Short mmCIF file of C-alpha atoms in Angstrom, two decimals:
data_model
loop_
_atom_site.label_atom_id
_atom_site.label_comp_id
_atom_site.label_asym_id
_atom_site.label_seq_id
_atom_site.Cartn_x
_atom_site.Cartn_y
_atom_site.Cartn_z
CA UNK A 530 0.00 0.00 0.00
CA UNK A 531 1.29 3.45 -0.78
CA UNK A 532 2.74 5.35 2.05
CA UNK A 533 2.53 9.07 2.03
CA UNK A 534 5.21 11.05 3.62
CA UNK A 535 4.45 14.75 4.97
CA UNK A 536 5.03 17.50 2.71
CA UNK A 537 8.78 18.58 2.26
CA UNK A 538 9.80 21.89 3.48
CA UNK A 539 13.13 22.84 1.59
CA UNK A 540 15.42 25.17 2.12
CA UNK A 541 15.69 26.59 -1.38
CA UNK A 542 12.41 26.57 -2.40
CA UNK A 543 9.09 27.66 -0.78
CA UNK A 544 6.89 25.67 -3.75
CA UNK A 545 3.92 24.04 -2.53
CA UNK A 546 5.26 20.50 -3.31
CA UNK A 547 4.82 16.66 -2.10
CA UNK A 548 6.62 13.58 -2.14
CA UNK A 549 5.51 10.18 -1.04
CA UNK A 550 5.69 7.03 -2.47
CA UNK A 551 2.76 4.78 -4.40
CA UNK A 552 4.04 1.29 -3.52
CA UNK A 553 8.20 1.27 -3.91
CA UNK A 554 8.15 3.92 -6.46
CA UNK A 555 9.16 7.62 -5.06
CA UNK A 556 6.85 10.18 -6.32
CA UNK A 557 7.01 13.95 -6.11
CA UNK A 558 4.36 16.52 -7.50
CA UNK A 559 5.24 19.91 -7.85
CA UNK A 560 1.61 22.91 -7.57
CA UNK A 561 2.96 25.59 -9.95
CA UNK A 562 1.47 29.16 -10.83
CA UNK A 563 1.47 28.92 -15.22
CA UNK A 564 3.27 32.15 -14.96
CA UNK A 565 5.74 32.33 -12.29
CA UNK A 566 9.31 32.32 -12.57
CA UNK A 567 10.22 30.61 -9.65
CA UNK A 568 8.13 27.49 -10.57
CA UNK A 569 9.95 27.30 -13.87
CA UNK A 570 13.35 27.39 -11.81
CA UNK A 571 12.20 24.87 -9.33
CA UNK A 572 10.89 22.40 -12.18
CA UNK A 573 14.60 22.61 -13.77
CA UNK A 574 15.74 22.18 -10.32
CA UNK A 575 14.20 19.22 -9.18
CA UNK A 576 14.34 17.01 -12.79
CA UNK A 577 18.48 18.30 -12.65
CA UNK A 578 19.03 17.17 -8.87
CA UNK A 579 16.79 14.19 -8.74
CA UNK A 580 16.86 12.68 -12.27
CA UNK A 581 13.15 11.09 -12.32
CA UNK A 582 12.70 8.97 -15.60
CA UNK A 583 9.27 9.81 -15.08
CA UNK A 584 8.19 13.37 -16.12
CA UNK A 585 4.47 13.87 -16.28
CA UNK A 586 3.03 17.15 -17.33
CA UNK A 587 -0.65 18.56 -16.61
CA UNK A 588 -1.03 18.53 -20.60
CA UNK A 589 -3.56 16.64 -22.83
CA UNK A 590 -2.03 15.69 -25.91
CA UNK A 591 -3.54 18.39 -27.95
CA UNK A 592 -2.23 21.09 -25.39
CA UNK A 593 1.39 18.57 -25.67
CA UNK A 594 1.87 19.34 -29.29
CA UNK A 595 1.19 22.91 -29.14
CA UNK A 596 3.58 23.70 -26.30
CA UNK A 597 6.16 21.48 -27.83
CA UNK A 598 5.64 22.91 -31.56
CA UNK A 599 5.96 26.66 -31.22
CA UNK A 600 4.18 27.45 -34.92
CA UNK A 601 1.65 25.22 -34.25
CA UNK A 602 -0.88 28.19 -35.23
CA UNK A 603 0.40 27.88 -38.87
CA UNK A 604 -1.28 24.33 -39.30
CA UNK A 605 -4.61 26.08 -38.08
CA UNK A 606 -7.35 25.60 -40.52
CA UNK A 607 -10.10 27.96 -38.82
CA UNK A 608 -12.24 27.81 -41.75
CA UNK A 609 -12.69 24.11 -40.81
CA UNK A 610 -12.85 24.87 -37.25
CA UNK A 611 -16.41 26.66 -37.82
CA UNK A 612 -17.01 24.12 -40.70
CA UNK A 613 -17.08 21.43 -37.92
CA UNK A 614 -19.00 23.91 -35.55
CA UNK A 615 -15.85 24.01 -32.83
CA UNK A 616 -15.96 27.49 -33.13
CA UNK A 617 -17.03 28.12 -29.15
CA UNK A 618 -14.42 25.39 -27.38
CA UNK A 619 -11.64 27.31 -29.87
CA UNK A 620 -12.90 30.87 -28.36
CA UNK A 621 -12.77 29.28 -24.82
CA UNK A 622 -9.10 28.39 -25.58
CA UNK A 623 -7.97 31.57 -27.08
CA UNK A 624 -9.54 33.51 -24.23
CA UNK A 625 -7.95 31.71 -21.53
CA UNK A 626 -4.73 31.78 -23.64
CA UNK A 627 -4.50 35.07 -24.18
CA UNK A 628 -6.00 36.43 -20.34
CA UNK A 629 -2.82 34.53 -19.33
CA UNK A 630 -0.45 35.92 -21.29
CA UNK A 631 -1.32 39.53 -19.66
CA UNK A 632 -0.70 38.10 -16.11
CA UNK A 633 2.70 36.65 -17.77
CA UNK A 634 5.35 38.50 -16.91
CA UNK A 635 8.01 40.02 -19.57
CA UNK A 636 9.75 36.71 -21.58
CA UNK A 637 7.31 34.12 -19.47
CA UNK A 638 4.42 32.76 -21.58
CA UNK A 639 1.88 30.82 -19.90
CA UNK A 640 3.09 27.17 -19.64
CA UNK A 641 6.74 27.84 -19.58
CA UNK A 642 7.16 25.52 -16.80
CA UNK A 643 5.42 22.72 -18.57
CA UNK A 644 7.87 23.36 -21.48
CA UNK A 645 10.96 23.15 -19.06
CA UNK A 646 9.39 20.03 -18.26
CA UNK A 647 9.15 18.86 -21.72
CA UNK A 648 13.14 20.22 -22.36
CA UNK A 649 14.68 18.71 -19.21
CA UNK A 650 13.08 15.47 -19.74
CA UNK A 651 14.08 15.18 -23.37
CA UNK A 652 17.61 16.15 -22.35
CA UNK A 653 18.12 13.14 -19.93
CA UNK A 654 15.89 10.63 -21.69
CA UNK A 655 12.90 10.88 -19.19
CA UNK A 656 9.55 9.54 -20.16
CA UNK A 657 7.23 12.43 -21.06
CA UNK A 658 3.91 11.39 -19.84
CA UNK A 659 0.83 13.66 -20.38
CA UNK A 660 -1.45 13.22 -17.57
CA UNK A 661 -4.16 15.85 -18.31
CA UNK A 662 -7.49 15.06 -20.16
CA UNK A 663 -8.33 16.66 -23.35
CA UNK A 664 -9.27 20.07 -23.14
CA UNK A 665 -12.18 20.32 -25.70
CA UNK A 666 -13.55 16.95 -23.74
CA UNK A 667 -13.32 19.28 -20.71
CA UNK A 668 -15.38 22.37 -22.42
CA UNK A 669 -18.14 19.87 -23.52
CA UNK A 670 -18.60 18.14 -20.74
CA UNK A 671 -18.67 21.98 -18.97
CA UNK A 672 -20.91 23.09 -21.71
CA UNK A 673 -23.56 20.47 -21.26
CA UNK A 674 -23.69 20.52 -17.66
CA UNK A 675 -25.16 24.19 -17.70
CA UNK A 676 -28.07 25.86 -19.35
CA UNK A 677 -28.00 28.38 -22.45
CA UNK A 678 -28.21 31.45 -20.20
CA UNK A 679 -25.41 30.37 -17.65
CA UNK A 680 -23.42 29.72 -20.77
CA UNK A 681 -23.72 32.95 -22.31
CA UNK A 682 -23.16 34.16 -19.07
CA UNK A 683 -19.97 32.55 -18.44
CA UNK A 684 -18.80 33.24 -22.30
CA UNK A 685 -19.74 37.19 -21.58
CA UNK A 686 -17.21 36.89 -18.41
CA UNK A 687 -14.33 35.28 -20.36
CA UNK A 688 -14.74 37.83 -23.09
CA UNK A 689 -14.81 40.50 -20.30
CA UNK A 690 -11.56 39.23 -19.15
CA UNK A 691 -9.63 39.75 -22.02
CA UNK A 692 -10.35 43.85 -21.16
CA UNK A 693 -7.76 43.11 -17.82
CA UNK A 694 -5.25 45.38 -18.38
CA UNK A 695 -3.89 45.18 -15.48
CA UNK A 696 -0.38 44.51 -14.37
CA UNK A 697 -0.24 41.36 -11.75
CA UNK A 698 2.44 41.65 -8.72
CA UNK A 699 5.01 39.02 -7.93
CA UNK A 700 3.29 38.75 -4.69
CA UNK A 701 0.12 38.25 -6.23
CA UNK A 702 1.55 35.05 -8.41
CA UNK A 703 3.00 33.70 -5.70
CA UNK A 704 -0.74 33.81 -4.06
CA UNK A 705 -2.05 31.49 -6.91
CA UNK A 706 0.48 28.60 -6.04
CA UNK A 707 -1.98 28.35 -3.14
CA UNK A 708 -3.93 25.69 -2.54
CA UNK A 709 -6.66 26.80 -2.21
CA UNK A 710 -7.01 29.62 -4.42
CA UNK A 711 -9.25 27.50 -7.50
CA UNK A 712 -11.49 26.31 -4.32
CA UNK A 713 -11.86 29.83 -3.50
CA UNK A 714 -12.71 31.04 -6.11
CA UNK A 715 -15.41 28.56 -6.85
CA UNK A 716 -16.80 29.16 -3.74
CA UNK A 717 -17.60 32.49 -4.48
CA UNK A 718 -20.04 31.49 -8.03
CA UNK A 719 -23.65 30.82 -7.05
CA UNK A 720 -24.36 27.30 -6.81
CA UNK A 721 -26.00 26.46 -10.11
CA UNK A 722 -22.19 26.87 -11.48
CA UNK A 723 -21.44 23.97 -8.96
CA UNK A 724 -21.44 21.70 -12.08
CA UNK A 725 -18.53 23.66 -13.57
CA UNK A 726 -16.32 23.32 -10.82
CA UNK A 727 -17.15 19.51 -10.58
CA UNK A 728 -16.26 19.07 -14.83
CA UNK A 729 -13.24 21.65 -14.08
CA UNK A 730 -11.37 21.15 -10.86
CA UNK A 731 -12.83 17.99 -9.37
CA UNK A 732 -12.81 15.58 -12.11
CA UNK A 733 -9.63 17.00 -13.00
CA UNK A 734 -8.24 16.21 -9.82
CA UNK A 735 -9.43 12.70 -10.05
CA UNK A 736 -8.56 12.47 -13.87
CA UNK A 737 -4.71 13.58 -12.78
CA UNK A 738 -4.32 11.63 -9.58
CA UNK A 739 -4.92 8.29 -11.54
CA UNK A 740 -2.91 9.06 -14.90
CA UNK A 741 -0.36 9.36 -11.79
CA UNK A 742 -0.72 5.75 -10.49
CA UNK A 743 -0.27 4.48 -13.96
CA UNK A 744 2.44 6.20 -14.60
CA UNK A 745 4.05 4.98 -11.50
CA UNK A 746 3.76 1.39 -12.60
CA UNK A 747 5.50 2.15 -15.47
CA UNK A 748 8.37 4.29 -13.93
CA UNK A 749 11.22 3.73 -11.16
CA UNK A 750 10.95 7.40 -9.94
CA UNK A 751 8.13 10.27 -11.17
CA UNK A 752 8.10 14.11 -11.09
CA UNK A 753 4.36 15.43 -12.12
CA UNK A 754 4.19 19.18 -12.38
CA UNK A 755 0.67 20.34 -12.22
CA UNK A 756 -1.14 23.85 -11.13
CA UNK A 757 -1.09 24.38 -7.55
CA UNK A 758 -4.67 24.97 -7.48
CA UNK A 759 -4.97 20.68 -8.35
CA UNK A 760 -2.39 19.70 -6.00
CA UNK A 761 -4.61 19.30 -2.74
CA UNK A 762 -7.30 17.44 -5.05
CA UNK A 763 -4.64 14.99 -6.44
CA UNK A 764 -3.19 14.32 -3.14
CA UNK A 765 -7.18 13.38 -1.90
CA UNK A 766 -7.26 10.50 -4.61
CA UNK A 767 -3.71 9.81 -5.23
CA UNK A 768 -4.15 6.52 -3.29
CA UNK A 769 -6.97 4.79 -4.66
CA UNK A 770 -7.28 3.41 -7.90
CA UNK A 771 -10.43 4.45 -9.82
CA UNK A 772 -12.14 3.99 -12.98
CA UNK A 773 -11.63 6.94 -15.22
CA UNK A 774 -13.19 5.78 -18.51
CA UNK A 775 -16.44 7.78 -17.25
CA UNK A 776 -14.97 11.03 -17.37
CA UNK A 777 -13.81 10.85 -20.59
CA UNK A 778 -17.60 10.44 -21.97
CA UNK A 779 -19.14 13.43 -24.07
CA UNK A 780 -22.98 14.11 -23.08
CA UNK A 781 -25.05 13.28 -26.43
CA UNK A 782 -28.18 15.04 -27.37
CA UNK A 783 -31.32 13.33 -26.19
CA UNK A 784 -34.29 12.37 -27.81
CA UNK A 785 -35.79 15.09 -25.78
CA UNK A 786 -32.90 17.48 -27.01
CA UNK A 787 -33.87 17.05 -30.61
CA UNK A 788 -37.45 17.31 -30.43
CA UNK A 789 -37.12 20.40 -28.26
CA UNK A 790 -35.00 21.52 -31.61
CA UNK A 791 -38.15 20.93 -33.69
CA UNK A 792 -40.35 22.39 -30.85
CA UNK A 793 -39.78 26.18 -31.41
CA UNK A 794 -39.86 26.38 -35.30
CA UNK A 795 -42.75 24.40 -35.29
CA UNK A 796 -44.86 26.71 -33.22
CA UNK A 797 -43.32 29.99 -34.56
CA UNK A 798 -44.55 28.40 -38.13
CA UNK A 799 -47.77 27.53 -36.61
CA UNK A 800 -48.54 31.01 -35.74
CA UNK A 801 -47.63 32.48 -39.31
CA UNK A 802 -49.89 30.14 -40.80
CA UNK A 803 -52.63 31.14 -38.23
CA UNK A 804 -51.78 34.92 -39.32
CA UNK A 805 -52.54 33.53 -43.00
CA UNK A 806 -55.13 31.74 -42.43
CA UNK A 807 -57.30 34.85 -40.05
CA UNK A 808 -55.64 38.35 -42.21
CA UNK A 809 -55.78 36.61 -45.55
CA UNK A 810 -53.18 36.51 -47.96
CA UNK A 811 -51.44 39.86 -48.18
CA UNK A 812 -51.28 40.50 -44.57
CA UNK A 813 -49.58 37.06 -44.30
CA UNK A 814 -47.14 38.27 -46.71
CA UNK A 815 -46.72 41.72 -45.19
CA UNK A 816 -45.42 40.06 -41.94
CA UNK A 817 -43.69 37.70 -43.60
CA UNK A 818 -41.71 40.67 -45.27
CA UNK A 819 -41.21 42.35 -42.09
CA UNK A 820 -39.99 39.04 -40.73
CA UNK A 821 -37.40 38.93 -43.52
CA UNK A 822 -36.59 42.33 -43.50
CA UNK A 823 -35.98 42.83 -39.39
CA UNK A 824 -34.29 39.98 -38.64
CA UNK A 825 -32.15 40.02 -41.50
CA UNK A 826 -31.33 43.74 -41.11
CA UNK A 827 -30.19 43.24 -37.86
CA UNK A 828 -28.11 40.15 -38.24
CA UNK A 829 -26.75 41.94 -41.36
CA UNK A 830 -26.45 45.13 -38.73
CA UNK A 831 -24.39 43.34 -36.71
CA UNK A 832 -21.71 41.94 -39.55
CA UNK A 833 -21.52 45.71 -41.01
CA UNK A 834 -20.42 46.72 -37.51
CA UNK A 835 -17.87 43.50 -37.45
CA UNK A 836 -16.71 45.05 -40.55
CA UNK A 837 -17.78 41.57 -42.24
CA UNK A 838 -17.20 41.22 -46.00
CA UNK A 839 -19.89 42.22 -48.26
CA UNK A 840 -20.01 38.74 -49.06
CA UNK A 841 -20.16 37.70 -45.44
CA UNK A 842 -22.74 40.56 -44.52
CA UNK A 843 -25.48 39.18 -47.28
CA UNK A 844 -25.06 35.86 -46.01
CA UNK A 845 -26.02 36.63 -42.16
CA UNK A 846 -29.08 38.56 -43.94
CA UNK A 847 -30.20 35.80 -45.78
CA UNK A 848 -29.64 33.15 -42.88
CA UNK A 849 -31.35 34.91 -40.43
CA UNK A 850 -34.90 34.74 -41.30
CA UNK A 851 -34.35 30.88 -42.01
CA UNK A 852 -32.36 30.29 -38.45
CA UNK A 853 -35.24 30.05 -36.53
CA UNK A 854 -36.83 27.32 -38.54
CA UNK A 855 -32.86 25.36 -39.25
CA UNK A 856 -31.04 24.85 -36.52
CA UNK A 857 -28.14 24.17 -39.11
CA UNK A 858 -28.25 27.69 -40.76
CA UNK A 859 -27.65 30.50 -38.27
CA UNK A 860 -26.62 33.92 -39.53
CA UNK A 861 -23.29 34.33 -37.31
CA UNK A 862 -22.46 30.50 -38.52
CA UNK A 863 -22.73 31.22 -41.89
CA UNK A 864 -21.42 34.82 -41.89
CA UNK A 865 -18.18 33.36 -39.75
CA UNK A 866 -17.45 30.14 -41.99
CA UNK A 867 -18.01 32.69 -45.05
CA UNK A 868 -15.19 35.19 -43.51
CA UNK A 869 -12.66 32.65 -41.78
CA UNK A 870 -12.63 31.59 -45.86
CA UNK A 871 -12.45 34.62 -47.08
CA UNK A 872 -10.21 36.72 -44.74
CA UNK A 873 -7.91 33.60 -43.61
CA UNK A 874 -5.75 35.33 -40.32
CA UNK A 875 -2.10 35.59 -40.34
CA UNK A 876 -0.05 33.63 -37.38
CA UNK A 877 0.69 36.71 -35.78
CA UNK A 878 -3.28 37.87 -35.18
CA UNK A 879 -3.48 34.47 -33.15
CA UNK A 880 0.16 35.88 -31.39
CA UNK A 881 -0.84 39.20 -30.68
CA UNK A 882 -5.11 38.39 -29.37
CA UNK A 883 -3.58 39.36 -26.24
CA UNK A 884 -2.49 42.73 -27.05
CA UNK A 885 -4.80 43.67 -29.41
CA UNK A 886 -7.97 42.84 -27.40
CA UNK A 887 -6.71 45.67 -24.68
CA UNK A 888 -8.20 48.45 -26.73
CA UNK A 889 -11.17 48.74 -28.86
CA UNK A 890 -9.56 49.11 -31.85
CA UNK A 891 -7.51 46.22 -31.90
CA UNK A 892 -10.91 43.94 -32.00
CA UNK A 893 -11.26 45.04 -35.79
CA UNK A 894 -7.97 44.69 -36.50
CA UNK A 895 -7.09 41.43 -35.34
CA UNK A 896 -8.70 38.96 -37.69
CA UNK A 897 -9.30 36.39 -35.22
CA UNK A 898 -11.13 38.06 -33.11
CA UNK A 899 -12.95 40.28 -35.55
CA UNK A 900 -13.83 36.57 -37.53
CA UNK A 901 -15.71 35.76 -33.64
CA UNK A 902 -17.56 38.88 -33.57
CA UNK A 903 -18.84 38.24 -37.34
CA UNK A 904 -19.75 34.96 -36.13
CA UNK A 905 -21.40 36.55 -32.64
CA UNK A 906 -22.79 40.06 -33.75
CA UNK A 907 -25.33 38.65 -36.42
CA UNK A 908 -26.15 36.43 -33.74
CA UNK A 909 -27.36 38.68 -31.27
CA UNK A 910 -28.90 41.08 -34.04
CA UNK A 911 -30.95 37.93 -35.02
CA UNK A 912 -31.94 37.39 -31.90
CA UNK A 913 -32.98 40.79 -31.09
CA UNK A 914 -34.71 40.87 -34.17
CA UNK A 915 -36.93 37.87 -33.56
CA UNK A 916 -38.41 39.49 -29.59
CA UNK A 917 -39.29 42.59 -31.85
CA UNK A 918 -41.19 40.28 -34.73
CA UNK A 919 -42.64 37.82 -32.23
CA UNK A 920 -44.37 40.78 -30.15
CA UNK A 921 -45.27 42.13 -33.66
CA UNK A 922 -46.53 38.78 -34.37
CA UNK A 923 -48.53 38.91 -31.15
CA UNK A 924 -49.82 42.05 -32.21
CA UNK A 925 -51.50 41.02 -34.89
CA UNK A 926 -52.76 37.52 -33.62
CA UNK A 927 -54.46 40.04 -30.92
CA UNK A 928 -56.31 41.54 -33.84
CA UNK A 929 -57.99 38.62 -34.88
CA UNK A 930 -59.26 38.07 -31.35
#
């Protein structure tokens, strides 16, 4: 049985760290903060002085390739990415991405320590294990787990964060290698965001503790570096072997799920008809007009003040009267797979979200993020469009009463 021994208190480092041992093989897990200089120092440190030839890195393999290939945003088709509608776990990303790289601090890019990881290890033929699970398996799971107004209400707060201008303290990183800083923080959301933190931090914890174990049957000695906000999580499953396969699962759409898709264009065509069928012909065709002519003006609105392509502006016009009865064609879809094709971004708009998204008018002239807001602007100028035809809709239905 694995035999934990209290945390280690060293003399040249103050990291939040622990060692113990899972059977006869030593472990040691290092809680970094993803931008702190000291916990890149400490990770060359400890792989230098104790030689593990087990290195294993909170990393899926995704995240593993593009740490470890530094043009990986060269080989990024985002035309495809909103062809294959992976347009909101790609936001997430960038978001997070680039919030961290204004907390980063001069030359340190977020992750720095996992890629010191990754170099060390290489250099004395360690075993690079990534023990983290894939991050767009993460975002789904988070995604399903919460309804579509706590989801636009969590996307609104990572967009707001990318307005942080603010510089952070060295004090203030070395507060995030705390413990308990992700538990904190979670504490404070109202409850209905409980699922989050279970998908985020607590399955996490779980996920990472056991990649652990099975990486220690493998190795003679392991080093895992992982964020400090995980390490009190890992070290609560660390030694008891669980079934993981579970949290690898994507939630499918229901039965239920699909026929509430067909719900709501079914009873917004009901109520044309009925407008038809009660005003006659040409006041059927009057609304539908205005129907047409609102929505699409305002999804169209919305790409003009994207400063969409012309092509890209008629599209969202001429999807948005059709969204509500396709759930396949929405205006900001279309508009945003019709401008990531024509207006393909250059490597350094993905380099430089960070920067660029700190004043207004870096949003329209970064093409990645100006290529989001053709994809959300329509959107909302859709959506606005159908309240003001469905109370005109109302109107008239009132009419015939």
């Amino acid at each position: 049985m694995a035999k934990t021994i209290e945390q280690k208190k060293k003399n040249k480092t103050s990291e939040p760290i622990q060692s113990f041992k899972l059977g006869k093989v030593p472990v040691t897990i290092l809680g970094t903060a993803h931008i702190s200089q000291k916990s890149i120092d400490e990770v060359q440190r400890i792989i230098r002085e104790e030689k593990p030839d087990t290195i294993c890195v909170e990393l899926c393999n995704s995240r593993m390739r593009s740490v470890k290939d530094s043009e990986h945003w060269k080989k990024l088709d985002i035309f495809k990415v909103f062809k294959e509608r992976k347009m909101y776990l790609l936001l997430s990303s960038l978001i997070l991405s680039a919030f961290q790289k204004k907390l980063g601090k001069g030359s340190i890019r977020p992750g720095d320590e996992m890629r010191m990881a990754i170099t060390e290890g290489e250099r004395t033929k360690a075993r690079i294990v990534p023990i983290d699970r894939e991050v767009s398996t993460t975002l789904k799971r988070a995604w399903w787990n919460i309804g579509f107004f706590n989801r636009m209400f969590l996307l609104s707060a990572l967009l707001t964060s990318l307005f942080v201008k603010e510089d952070i303290s060295e004090e203030k990183i070395e507060e995030m290698k705390s413990e308990d800083v992700l538990k904190d923080l979670f504490s404070q959301l109202p409850k209905r965001y409980e699922s989050i933190k279970n998908v985020i931090i607590d399955e996490r914890d779980s996920y990472l503790a056991q990649k652990i174990r099975e990486s220690a049957r493998e190795g003679k000695k392991v080093f895992a570096v992982v964020g400090a906000g995980h390490l009190q999580g890992i070290m609560n499953h660390i030694h008891e072997e669980k079934d993981i396969s579970q949290l690898d699962h994507i939630p499918q759409k229901t039965a239920l799920d699909r026929w509430k898709g067909l719900l709501i264009p079914g009873i917004f065509l009901a109520l044309i008809f009925t407008v038809f069928y009660f005003g006659g012909r040409q006041q059927g065709q009057e609304f539908v007009l205005r129907w047409i002519l609102v929505k699409g003006g305002l999804a169209a609105l919305g790409a003009i003040i994207a400063l969409a392509h012309p092509i890209s502006v008629v599209l969202a016009f001429l999807a948005a009267p059709v969204g509500n009865f396709n759930p396949v064609v929405k205006p900001g879809w279309v508009a945003a797979l019709s401008e990531s094709w024509l207006r393909k971004p250059l490597v350094e708009d993905f380099e430089k979200i960070a920067q660029d998204s700190e004043h207004w008018k870096g949003y329209w002239k970064n093409n990645v993020i100006r290529i989001f807001m053709v994809f959300m602007l329509p959107q909302i100028g859709s959506s606005i469009g159908t309240f003001i035809v469905t109370a005109d809709l109302f109107r008239v239905l009132k009419g015939f009463l």
